[in-house]
GROMACS .gro file of C-alpha atoms in nm:
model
  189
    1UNK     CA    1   0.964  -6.108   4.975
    2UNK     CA    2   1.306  -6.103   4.850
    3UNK     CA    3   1.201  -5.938   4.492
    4UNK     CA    4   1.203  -5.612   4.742
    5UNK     CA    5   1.511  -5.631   4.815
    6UNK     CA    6   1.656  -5.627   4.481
    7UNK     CA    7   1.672  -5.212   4.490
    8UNK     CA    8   1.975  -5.269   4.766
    9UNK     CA    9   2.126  -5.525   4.591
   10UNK     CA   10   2.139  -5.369   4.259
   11UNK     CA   11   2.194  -5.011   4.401
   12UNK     CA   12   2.570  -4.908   4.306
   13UNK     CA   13   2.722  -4.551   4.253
   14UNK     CA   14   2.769  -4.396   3.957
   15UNK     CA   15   3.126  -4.168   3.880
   16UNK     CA   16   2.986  -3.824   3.906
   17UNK     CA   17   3.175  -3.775   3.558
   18UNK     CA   18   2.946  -3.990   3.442
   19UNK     CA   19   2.667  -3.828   3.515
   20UNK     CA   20   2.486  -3.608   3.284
   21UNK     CA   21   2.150  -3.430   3.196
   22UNK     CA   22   1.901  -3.479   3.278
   23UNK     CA   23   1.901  -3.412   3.654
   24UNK     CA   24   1.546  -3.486   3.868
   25UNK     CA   25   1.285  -3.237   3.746
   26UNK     CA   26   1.162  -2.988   4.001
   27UNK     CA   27   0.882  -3.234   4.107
   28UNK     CA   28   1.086  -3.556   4.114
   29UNK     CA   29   1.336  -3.395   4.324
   30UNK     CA   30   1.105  -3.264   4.551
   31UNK     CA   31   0.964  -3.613   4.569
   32UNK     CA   32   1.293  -3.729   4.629
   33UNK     CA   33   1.444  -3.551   4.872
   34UNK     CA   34   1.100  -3.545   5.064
   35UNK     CA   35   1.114  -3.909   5.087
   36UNK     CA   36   1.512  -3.903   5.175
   37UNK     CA   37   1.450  -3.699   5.498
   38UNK     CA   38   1.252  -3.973   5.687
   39UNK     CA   39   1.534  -4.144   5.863
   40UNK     CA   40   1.564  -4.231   6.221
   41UNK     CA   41   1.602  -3.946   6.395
   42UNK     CA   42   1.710  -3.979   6.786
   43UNK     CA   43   1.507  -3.698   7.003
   44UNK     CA   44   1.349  -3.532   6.665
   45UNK     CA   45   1.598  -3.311   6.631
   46UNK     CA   46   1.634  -3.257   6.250
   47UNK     CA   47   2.016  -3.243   6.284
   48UNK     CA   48   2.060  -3.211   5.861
   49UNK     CA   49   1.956  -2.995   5.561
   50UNK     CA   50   2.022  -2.951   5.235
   51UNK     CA   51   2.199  -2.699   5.024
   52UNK     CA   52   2.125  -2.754   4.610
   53UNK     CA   53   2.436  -2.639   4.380
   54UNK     CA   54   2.320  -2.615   4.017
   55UNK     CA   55   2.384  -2.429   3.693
   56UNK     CA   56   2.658  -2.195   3.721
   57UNK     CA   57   2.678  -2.217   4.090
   58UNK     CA   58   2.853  -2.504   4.061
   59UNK     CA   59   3.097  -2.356   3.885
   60UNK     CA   60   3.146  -2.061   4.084
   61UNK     CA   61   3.164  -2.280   4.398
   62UNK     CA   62   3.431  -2.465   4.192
   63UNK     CA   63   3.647  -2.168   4.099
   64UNK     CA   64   3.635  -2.059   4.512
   65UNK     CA   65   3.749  -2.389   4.601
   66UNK     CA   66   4.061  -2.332   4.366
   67UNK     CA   67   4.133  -2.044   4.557
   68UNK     CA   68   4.124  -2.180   4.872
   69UNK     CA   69   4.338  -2.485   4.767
   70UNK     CA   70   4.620  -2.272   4.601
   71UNK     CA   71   4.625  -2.028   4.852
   72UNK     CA   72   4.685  -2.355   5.129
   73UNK     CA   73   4.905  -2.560   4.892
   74UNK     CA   74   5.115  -2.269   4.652
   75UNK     CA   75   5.248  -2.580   4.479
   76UNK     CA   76   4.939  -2.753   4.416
   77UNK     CA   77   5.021  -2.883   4.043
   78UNK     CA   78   4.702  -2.725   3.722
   79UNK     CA   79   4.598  -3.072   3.665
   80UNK     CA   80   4.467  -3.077   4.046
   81UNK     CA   81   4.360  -2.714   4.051
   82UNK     CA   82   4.168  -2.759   3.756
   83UNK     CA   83   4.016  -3.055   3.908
   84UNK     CA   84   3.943  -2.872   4.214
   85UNK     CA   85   3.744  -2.588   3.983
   86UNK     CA   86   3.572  -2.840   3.790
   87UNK     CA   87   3.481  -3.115   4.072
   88UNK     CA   88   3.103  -2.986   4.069
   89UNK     CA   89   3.044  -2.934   3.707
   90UNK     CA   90   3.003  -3.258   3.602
   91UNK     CA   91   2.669  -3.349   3.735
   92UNK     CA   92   2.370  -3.159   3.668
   93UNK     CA   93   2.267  -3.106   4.018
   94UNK     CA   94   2.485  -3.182   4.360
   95UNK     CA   95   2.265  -3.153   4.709
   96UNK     CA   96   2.499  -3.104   5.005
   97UNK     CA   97   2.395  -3.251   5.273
   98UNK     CA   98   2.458  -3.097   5.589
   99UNK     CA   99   2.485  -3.214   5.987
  100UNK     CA  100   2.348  -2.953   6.219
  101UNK     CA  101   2.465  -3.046   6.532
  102UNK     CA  102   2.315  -2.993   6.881
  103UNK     CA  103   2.559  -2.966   7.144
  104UNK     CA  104   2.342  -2.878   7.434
  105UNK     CA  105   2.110  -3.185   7.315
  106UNK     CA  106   2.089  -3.529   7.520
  107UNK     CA  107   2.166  -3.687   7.157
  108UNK     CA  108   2.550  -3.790   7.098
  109UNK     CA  109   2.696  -3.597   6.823
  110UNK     CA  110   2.770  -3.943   6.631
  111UNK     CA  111   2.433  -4.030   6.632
  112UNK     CA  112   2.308  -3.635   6.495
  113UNK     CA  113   2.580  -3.746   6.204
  114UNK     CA  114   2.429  -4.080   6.134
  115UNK     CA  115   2.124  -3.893   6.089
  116UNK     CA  116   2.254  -3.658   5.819
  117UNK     CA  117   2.448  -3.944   5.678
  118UNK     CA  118   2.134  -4.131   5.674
  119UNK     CA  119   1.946  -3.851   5.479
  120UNK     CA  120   2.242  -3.875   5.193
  121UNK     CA  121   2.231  -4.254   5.151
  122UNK     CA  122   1.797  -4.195   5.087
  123UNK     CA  123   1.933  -3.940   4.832
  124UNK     CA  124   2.156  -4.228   4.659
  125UNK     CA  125   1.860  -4.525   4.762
  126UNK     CA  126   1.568  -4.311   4.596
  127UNK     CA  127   1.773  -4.141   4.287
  128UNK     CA  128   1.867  -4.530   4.179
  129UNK     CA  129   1.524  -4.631   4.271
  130UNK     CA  130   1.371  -4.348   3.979
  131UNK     CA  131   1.624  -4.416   3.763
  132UNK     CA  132   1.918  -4.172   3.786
  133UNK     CA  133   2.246  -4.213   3.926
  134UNK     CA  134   2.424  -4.079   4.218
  135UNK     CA  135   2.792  -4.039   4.400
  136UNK     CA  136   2.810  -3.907   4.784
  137UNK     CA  137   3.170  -3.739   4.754
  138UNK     CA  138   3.339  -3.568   5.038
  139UNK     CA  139   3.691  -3.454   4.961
  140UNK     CA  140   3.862  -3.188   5.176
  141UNK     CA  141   3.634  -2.917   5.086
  142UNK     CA  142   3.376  -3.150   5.306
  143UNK     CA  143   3.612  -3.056   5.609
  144UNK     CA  144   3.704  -2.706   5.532
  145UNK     CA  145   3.588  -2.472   5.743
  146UNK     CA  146   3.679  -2.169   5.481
  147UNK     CA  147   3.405  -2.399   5.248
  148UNK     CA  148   3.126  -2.415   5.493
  149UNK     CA  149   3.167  -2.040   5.506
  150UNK     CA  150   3.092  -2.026   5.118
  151UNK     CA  151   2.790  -2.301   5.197
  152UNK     CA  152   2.660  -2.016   5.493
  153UNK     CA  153   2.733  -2.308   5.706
  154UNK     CA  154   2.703  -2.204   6.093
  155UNK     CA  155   2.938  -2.307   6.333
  156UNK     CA  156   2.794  -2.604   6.480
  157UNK     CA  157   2.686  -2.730   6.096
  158UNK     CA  158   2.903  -2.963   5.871
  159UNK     CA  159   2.895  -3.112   5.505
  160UNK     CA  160   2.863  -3.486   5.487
  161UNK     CA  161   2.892  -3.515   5.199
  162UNK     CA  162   2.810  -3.392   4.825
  163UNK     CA  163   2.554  -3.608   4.655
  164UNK     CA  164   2.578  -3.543   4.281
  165UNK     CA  165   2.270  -3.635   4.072
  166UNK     CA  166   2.229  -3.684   3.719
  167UNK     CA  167   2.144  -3.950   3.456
  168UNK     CA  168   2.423  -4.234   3.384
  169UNK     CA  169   2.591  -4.208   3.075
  170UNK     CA  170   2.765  -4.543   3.109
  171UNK     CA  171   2.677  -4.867   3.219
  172UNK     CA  172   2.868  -4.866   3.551
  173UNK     CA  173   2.987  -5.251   3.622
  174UNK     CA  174   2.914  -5.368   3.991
  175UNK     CA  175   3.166  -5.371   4.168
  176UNK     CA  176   3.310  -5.666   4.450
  177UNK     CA  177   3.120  -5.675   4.756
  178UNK     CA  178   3.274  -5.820   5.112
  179UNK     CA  179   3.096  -6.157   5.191
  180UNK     CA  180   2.852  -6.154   5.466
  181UNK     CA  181   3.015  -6.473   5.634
  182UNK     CA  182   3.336  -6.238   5.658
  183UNK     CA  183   3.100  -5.955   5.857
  184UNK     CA  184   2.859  -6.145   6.022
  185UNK     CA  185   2.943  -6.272   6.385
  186UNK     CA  186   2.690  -6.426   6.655
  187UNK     CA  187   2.785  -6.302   7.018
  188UNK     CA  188   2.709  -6.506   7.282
  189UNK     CA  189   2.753  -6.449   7.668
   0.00000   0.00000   0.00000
């Protein structure tokens, strides 16, 4: 019983500078990402999708961002404009997962959000579980509204995050984990 657990316990994140070619074939990552989009999902609303940035896309997407970062910050110093313009580049393929939001639904917002941020933890659960490695980034270009222009986000739609895919080049170390005894609480009336 516990055996199938050991994909949760062993499941970490991998630097996105650490991860290289290859990315999911065509197939895998339709496997994948079919698999990551059965969450829970409050009034079947399908309040997420997916936008893939990969080959010189992510590039381009990169060198935008710079100019939407120096434009807001004139003083922004190279090394973090160059980081800015090179963010996506490092892993072969980043999904963005998106929250589309339904206002006029019965559904709180927070739970539409949970949704979408359920669909990027599948991506990071099911990428570890074929053997690649993942990172779900945000950063302000997550919160940008100039950014989800560039993504064709609509109004009511919003990244979660960036998942960026790839296979590890390092051994990535676990890292500490909180105690359950510290998290765990019984209520009682």
């Amino acid at each position: 019983m516990f055996t199938a657990l050991s994909l949760l316990q062993q499941r970490h994140s991998v630097p996105s500078r650490q991860l290289g070619e290859p990315a999911p074939d065509e197939a895998t990552l339709q496997a994948l990402l079919e698999a990551a989009i059965r969450v829970p999902d409050h009034g079947k609303l399908v309040p997420f999708r997916l936008v893939r940035l990969q080959g010189e896309a992510k590039l381009h997407f990169g060198e935008q961002l710079a100019s939407i970062a120096i434009r807001n910050h004139p003083d922004m110093s190279d090394a973090k404009l160059e980081k800015d313009r090179l963010r996506y580049t490092f892993a072969p393929l980043v999904v963005v997962v998106v929250a589309c939001l339904h206002a006029d639904s019965k559904v709180p917002e927070i739970e539409q959000k949970l949704c979408a941020g359920n669909v990027a933890y599948n991506i990071l659960l099911g990428a570890y579980a074929l053997g690649y490695g993942a990172q779900w980034l945000t950063g302000w270009a997550a919160y940008d509204r100039e950014v989800a222009g560039i993504l064709g986000l609509a109004e009511h739609e919003h990244v979660v995050g960036f998942v960026h895919l790839g296979t590890p080049q390092i051994e990535v170390p676990d890292r500490d984990r909180p105690a359950l005894a510290d998290l765990l609480s019984t209520w009682t009336p």
